[in-house]
PDB file of N, CA, C and O in Angstrom, chain B, residues numbered from 101:
ATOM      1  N   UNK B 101      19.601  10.258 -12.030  1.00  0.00           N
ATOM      2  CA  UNK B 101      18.359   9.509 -11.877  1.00  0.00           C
ATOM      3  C   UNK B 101      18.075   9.266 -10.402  1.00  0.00           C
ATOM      4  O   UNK B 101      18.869   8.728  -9.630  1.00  0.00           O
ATOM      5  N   UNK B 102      16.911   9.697 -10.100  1.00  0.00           N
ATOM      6  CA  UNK B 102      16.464   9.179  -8.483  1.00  0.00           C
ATOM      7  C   UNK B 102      16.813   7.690  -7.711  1.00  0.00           C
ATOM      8  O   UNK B 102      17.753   6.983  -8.073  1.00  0.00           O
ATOM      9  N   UNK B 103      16.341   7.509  -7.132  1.00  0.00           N
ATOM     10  CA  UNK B 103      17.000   5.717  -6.526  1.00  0.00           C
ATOM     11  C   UNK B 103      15.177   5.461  -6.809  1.00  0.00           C
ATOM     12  O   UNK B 103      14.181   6.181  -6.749  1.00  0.00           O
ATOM     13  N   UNK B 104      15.491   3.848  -7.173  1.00  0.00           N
ATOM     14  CA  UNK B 104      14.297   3.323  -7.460  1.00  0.00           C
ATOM     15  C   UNK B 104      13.347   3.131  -6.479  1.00  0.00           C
ATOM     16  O   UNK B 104      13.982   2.326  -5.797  1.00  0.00           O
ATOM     17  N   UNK B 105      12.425   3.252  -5.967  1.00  0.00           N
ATOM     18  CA  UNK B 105      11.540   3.437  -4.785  1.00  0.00           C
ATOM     19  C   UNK B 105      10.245   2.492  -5.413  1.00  0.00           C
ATOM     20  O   UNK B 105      10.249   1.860  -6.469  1.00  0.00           O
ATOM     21  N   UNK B 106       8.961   2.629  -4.246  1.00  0.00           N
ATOM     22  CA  UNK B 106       7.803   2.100  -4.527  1.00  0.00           C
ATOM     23  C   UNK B 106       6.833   2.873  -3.845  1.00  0.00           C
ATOM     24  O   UNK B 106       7.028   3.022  -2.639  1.00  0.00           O
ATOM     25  N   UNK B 107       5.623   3.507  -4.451  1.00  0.00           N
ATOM     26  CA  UNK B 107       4.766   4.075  -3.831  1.00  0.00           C
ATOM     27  C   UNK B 107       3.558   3.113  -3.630  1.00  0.00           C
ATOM     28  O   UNK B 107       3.153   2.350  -4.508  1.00  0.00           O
ATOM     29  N   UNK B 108       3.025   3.227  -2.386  1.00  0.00           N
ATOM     30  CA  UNK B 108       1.964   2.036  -2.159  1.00  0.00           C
ATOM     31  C   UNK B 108       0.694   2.853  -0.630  1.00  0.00           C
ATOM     32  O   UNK B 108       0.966   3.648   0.270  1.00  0.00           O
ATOM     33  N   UNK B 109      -0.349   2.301  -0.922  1.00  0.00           N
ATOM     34  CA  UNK B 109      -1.275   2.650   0.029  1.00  0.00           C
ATOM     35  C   UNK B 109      -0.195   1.579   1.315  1.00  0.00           C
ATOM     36  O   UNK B 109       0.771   0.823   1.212  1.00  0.00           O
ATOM     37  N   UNK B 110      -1.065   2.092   2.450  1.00  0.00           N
ATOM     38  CA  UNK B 110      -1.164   1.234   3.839  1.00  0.00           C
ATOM     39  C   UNK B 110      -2.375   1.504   4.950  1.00  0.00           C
ATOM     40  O   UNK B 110      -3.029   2.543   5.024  1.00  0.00           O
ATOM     41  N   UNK B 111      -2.519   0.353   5.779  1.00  0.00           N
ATOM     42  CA  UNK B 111      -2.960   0.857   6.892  1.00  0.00           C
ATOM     43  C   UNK B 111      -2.615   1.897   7.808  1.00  0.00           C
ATOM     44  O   UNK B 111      -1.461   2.069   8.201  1.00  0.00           O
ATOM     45  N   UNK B 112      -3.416   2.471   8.094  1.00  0.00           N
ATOM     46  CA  UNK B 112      -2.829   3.793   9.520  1.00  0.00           C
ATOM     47  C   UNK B 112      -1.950   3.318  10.280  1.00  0.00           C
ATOM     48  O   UNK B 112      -1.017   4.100  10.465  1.00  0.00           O
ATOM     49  N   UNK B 113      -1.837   1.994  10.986  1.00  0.00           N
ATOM     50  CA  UNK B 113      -0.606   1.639  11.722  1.00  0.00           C
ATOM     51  C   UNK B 113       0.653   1.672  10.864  1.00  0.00           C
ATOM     52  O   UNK B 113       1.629   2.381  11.107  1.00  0.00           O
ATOM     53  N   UNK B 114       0.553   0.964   9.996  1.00  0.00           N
ATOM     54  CA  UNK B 114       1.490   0.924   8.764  1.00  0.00           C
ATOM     55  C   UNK B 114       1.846   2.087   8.659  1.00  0.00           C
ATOM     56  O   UNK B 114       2.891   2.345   9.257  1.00  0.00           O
ATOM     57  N   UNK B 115       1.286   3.052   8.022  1.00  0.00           N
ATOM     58  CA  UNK B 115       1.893   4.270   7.661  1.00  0.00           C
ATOM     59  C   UNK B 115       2.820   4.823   8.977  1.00  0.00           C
ATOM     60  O   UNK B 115       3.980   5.234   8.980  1.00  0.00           O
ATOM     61  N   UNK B 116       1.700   4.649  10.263  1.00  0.00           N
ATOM     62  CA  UNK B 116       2.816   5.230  11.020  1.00  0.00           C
ATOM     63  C   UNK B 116       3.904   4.695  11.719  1.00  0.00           C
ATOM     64  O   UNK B 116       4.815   5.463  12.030  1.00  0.00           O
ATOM     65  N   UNK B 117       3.975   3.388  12.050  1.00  0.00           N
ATOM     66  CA  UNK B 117       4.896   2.382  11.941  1.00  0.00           C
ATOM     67  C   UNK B 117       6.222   3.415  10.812  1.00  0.00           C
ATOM     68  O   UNK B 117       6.926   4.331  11.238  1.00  0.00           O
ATOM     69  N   UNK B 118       6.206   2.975   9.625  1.00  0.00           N
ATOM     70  CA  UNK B 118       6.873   2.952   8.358  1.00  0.00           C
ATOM     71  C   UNK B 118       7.842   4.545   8.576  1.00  0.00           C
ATOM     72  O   UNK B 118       9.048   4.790   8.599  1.00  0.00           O
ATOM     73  N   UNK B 119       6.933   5.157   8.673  1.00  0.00           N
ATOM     74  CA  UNK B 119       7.268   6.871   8.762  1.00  0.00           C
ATOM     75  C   UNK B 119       8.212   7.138   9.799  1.00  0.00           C
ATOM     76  O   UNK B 119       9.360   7.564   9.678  1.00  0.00           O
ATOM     77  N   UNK B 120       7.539   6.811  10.908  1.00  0.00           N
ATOM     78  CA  UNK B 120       8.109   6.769  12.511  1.00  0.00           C
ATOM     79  C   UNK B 120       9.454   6.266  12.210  1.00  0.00           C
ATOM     80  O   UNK B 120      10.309   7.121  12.443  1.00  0.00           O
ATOM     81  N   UNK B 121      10.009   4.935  11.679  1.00  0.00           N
ATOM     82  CA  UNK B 121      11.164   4.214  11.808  1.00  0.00           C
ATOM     83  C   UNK B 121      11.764   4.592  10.663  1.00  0.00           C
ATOM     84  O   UNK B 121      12.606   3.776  10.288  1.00  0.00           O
ATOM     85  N   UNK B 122      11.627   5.577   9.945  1.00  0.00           N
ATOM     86  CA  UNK B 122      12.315   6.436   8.556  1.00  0.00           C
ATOM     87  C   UNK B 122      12.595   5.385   7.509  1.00  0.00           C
ATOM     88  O   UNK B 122      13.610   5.431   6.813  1.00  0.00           O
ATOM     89  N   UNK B 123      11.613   4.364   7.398  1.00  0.00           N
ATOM     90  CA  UNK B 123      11.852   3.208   6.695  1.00  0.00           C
ATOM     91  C   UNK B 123      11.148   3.709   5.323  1.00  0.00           C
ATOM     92  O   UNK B 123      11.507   3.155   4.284  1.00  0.00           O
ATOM     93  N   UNK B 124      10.210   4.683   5.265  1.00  0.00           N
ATOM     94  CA  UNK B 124       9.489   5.386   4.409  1.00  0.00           C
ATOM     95  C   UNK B 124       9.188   6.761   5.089  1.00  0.00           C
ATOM     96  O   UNK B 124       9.336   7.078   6.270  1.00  0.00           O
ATOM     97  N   UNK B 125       8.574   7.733   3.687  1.00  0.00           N
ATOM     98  CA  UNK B 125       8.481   8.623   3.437  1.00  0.00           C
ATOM     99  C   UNK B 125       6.699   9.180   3.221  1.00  0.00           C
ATOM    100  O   UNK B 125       6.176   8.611   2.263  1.00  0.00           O
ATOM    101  N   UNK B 126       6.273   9.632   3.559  1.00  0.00           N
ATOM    102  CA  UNK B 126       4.736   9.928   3.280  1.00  0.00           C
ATOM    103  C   UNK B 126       4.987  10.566   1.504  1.00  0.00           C
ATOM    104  O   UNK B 126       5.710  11.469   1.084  1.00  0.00           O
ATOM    105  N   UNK B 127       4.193   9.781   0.913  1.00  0.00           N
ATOM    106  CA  UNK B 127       4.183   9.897  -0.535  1.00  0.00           C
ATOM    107  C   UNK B 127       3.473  11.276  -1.033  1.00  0.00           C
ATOM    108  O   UNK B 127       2.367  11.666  -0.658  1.00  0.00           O
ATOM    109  N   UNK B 128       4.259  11.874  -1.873  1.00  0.00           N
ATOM    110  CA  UNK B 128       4.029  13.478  -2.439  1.00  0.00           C
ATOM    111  C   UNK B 128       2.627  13.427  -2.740  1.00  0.00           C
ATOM    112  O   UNK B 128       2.250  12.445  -3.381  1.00  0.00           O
ATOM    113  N   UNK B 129       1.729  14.340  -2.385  1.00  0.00           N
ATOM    114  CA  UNK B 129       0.245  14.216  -3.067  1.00  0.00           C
ATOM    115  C   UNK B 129      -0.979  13.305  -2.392  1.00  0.00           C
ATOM    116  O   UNK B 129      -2.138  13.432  -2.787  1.00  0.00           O
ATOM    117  N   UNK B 130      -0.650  12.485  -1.462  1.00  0.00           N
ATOM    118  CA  UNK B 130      -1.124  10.909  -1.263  1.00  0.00           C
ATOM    119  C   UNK B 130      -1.508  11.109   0.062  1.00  0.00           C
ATOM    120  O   UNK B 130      -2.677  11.030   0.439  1.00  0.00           O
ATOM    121  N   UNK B 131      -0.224  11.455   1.032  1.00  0.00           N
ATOM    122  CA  UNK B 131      -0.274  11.245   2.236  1.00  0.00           C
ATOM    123  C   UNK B 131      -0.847  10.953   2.913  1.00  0.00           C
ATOM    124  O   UNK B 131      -0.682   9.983   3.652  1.00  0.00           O
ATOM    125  N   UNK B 132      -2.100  12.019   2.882  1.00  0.00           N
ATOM    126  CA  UNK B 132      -3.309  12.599   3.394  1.00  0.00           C
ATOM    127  C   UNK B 132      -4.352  10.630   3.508  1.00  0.00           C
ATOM    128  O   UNK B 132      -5.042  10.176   4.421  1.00  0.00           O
ATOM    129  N   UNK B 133      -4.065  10.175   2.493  1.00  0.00           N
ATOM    130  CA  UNK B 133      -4.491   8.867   1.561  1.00  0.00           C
ATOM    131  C   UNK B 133      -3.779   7.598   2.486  1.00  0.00           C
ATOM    132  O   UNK B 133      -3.979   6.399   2.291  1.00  0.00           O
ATOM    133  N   UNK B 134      -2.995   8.127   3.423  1.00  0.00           N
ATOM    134  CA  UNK B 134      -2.130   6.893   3.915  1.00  0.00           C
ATOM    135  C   UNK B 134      -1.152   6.374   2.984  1.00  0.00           C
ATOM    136  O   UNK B 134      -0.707   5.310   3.413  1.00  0.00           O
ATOM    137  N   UNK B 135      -0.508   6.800   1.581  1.00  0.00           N
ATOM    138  CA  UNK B 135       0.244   6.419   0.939  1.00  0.00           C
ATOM    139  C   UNK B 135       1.877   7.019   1.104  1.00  0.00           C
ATOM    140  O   UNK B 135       2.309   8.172   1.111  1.00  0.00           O
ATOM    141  N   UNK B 136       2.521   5.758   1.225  1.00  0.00           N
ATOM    142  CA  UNK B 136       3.922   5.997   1.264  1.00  0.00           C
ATOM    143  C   UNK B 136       4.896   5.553   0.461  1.00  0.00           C
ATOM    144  O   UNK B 136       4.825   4.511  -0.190  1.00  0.00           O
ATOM    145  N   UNK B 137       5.852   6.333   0.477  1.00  0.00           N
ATOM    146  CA  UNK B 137       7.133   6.242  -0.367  1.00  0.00           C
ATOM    147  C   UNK B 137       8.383   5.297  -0.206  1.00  0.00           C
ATOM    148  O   UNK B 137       9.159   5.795   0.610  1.00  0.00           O
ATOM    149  N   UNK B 138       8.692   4.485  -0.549  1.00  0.00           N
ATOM    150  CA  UNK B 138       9.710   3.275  -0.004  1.00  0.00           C
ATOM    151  C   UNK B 138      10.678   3.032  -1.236  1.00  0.00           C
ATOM    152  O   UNK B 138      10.460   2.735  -2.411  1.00  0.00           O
ATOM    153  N   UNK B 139      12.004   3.311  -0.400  1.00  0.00           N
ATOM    154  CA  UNK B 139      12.927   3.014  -1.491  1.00  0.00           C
ATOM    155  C   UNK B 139      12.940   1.917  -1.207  1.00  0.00           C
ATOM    156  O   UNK B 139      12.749   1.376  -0.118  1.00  0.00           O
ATOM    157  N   UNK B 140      13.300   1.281  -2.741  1.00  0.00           N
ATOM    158  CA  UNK B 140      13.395   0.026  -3.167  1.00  0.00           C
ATOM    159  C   UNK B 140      14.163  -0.869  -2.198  1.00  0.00           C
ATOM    160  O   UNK B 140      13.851  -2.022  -1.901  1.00  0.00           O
ATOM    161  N   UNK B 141      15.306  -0.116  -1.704  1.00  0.00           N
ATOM    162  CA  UNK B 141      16.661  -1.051  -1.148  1.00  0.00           C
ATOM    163  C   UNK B 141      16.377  -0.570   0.431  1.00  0.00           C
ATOM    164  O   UNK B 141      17.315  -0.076   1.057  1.00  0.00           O
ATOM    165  N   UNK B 142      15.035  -0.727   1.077  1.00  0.00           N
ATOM    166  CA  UNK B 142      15.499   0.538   2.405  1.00  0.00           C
ATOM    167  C   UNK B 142      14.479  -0.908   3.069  1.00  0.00           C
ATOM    168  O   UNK B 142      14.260  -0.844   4.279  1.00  0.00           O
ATOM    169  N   UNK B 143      14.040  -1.829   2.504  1.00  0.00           N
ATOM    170  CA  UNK B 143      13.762  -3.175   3.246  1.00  0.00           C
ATOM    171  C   UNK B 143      14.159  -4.210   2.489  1.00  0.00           C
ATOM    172  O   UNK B 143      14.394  -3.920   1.317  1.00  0.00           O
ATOM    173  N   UNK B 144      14.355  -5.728   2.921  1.00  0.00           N
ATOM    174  CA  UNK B 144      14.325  -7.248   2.457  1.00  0.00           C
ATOM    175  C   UNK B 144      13.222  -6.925   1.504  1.00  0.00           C
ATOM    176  O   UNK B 144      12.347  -6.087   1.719  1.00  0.00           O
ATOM    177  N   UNK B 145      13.346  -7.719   0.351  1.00  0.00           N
ATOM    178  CA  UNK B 145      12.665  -7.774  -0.836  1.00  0.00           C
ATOM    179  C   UNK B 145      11.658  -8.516  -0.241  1.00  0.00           C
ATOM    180  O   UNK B 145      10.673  -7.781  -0.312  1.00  0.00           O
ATOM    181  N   UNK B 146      11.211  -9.942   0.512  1.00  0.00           N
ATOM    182  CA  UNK B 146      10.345  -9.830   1.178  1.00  0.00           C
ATOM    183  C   UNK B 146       9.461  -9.125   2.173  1.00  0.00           C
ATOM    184  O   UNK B 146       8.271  -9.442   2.207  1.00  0.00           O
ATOM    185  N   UNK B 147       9.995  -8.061   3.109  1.00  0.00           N
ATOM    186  CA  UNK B 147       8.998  -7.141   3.471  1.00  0.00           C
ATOM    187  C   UNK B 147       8.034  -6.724   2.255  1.00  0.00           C
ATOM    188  O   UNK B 147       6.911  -7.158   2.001  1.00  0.00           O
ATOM    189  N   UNK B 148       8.933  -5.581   1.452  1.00  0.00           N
ATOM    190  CA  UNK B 148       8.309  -5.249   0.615  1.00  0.00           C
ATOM    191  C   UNK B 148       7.593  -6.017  -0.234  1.00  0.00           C
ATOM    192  O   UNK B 148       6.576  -5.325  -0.288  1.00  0.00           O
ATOM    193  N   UNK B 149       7.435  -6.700  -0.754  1.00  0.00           N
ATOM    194  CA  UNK B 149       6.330  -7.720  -1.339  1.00  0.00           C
ATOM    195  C   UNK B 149       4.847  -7.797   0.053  1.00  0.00           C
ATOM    196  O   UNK B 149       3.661  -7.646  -0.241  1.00  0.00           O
ATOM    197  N   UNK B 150       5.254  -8.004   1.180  1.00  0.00           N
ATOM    198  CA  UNK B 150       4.343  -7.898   2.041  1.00  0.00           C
ATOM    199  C   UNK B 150       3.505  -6.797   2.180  1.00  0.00           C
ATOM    200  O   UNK B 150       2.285  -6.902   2.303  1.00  0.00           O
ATOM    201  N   UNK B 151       4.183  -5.627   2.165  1.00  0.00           N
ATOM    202  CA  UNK B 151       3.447  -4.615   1.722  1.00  0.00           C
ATOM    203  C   UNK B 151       2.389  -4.324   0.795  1.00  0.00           C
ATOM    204  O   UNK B 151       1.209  -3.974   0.781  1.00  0.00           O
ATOM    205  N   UNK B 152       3.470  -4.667  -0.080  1.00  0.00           N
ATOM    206  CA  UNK B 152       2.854  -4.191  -1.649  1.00  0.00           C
ATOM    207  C   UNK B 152       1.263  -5.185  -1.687  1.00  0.00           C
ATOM    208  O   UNK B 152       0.138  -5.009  -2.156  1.00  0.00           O
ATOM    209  N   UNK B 153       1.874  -6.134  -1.005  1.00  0.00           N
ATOM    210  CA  UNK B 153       0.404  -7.704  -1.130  1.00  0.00           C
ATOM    211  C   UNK B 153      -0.846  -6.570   0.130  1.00  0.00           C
ATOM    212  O   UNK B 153      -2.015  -6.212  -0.017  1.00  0.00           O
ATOM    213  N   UNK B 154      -0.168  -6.418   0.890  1.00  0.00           N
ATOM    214  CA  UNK B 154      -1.305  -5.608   1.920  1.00  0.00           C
ATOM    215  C   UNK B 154      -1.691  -4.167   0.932  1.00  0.00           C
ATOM    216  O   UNK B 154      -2.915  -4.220   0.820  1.00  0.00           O
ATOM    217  N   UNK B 155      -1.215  -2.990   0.218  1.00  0.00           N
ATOM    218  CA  UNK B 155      -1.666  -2.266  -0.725  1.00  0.00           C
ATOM    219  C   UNK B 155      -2.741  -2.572  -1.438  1.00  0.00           C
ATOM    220  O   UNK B 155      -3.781  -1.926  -1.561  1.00  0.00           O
ATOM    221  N   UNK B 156      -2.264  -4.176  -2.170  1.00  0.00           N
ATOM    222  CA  UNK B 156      -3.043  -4.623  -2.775  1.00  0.00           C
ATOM    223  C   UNK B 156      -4.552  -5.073  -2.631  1.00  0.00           C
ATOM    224  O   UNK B 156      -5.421  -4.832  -3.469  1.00  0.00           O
ATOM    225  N   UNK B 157      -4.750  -5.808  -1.369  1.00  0.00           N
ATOM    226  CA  UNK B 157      -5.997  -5.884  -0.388  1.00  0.00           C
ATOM    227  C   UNK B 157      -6.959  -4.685  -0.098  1.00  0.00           C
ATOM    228  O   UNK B 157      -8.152  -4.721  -0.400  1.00  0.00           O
ATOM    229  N   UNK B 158      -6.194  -3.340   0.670  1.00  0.00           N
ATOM    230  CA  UNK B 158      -6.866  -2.112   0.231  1.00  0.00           C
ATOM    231  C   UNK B 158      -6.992  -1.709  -0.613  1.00  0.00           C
ATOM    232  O   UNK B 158      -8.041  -1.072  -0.518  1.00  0.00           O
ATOM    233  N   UNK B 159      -6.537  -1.584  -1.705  1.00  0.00           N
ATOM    234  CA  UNK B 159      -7.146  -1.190  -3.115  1.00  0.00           C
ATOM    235  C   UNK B 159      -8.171  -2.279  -3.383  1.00  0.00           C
ATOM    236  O   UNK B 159      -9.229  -1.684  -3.182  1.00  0.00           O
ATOM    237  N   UNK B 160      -8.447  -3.407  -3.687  1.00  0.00           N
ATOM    238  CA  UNK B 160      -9.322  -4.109  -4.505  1.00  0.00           C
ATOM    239  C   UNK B 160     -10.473  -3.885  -2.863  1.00  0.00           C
ATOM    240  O   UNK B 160     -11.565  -3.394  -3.151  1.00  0.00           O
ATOM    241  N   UNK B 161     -10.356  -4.073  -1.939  1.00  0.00           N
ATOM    242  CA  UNK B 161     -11.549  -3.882  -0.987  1.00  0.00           C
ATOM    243  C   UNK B 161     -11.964  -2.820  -1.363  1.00  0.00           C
ATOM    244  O   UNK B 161     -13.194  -2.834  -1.318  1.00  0.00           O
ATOM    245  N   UNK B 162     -11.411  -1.500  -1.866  1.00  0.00           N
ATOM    246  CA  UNK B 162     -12.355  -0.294  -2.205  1.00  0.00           C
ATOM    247  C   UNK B 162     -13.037  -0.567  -3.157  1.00  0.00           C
ATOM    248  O   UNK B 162     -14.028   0.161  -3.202  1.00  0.00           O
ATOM    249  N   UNK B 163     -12.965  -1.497  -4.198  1.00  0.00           N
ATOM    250  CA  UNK B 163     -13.427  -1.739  -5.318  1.00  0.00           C
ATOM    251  C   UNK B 163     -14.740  -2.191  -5.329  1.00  0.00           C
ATOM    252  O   UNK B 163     -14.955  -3.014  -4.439  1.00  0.00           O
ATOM    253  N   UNK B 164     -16.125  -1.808  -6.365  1.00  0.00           N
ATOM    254  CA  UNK B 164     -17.471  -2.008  -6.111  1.00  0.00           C
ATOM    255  C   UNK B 164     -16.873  -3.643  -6.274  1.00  0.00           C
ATOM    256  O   UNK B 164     -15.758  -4.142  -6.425  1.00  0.00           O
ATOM    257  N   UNK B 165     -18.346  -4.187  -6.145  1.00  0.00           N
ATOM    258  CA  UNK B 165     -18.454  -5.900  -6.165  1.00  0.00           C
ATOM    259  C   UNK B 165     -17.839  -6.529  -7.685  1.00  0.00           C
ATOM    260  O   UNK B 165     -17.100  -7.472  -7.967  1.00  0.00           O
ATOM    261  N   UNK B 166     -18.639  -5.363  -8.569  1.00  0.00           N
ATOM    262  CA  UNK B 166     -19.175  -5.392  -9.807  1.00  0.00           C
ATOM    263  C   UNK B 166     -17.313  -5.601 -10.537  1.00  0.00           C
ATOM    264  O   UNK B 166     -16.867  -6.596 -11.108  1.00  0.00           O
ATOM    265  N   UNK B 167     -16.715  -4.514 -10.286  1.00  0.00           N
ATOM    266  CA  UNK B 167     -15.350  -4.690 -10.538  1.00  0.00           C
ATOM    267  C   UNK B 167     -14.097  -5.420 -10.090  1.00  0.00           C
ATOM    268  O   UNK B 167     -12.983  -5.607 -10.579  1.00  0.00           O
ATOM    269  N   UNK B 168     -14.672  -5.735  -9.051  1.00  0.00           N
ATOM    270  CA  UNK B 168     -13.947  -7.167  -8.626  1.00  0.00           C
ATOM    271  C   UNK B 168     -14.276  -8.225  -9.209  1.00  0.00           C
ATOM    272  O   UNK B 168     -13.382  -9.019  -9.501  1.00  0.00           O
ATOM    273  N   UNK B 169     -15.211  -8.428  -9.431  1.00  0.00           N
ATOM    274  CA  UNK B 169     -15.502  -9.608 -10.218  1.00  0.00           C
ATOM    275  C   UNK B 169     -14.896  -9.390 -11.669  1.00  0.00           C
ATOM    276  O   UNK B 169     -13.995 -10.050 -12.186  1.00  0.00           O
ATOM    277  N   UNK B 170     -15.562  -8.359 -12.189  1.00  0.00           N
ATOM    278  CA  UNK B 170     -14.763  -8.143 -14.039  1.00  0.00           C
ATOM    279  C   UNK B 170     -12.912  -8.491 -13.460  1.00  0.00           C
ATOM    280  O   UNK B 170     -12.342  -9.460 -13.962  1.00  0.00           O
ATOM    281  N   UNK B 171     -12.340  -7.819 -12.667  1.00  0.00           N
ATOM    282  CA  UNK B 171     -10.857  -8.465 -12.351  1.00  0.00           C
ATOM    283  C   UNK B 171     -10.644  -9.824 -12.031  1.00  0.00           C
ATOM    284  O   UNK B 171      -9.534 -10.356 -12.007  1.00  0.00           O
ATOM    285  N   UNK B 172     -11.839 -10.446 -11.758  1.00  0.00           N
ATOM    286  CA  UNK B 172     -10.936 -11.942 -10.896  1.00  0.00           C
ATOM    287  C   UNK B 172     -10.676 -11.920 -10.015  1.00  0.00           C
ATOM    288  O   UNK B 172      -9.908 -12.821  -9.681  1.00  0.00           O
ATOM    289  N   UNK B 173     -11.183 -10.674  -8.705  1.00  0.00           N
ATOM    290  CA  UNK B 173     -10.644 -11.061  -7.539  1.00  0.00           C
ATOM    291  C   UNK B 173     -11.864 -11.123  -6.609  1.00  0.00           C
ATOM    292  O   UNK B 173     -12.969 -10.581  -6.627  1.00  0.00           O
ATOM    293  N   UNK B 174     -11.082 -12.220  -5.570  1.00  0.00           N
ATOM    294  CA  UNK B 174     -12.202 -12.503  -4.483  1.00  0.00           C
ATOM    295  C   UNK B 174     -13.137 -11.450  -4.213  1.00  0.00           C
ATOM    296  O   UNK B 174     -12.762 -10.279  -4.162  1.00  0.00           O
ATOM    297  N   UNK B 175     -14.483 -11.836  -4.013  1.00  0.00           N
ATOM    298  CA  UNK B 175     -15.355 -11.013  -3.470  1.00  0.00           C
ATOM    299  C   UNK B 175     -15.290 -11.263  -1.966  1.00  0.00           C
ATOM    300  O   UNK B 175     -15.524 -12.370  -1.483  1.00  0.00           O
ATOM    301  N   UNK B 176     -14.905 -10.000  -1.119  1.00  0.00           N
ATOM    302  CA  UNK B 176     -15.262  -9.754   0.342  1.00  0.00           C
ATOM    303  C   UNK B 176     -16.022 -10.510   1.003  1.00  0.00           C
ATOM    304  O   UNK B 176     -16.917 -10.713   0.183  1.00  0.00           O
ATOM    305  N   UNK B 177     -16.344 -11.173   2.081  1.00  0.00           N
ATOM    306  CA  UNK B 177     -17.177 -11.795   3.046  1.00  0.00           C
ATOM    307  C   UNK B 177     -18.296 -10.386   3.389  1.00  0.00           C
ATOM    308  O   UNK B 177     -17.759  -9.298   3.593  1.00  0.00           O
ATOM    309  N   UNK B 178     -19.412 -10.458   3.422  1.00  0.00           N
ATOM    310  CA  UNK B 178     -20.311  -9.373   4.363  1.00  0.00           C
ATOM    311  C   UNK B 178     -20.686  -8.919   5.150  1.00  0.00           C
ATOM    312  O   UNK B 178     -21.240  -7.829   5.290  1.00  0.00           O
ATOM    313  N   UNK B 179     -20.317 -10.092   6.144  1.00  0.00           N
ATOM    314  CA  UNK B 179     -20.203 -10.317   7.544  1.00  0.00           C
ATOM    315  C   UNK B 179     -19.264 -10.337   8.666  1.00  0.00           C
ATOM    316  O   UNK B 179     -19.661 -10.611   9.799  1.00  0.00           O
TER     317      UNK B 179
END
């Protein structure tokens, strides 16, 4: 069985930060996407939660208005 990992979007610094310090892996298929590969055990369980919470921010910001709202999550400032 593989070692348990986490695939997650990032910012461009992030990604290259992450990559650069072999702390992650540019994720199979994704890359291109800024998405990377992180084994589970290769940061503090708090980094990773930090991450995963920043993933999370870029994904729902791509999201129309319309579907953020059907989820429950904050709508963006416009300004």
């Amino acid at each position: 069985d593989p070692a348990p990992h986490y695939s997650l979007t990032s910012s461009e610094q992030t990604f290259e930060v992450l990559v650069a310090q072999e702390v992650a892996v540019p994720a199979p298929y994704l890359a291109r996407a800024r998405w990377v590969r992180i084994a589970a055990d290769a940061l503090p369980d708090d980094q990773i939660a930090a991450y995963l919470a920043e993933a999370h921010r870029i994904v729902a910001a791509g999201l129309s208005r319309k579907i953020r709202t059907e989820l429950g999550l904050p709508i963006a400032d416009s300004h």
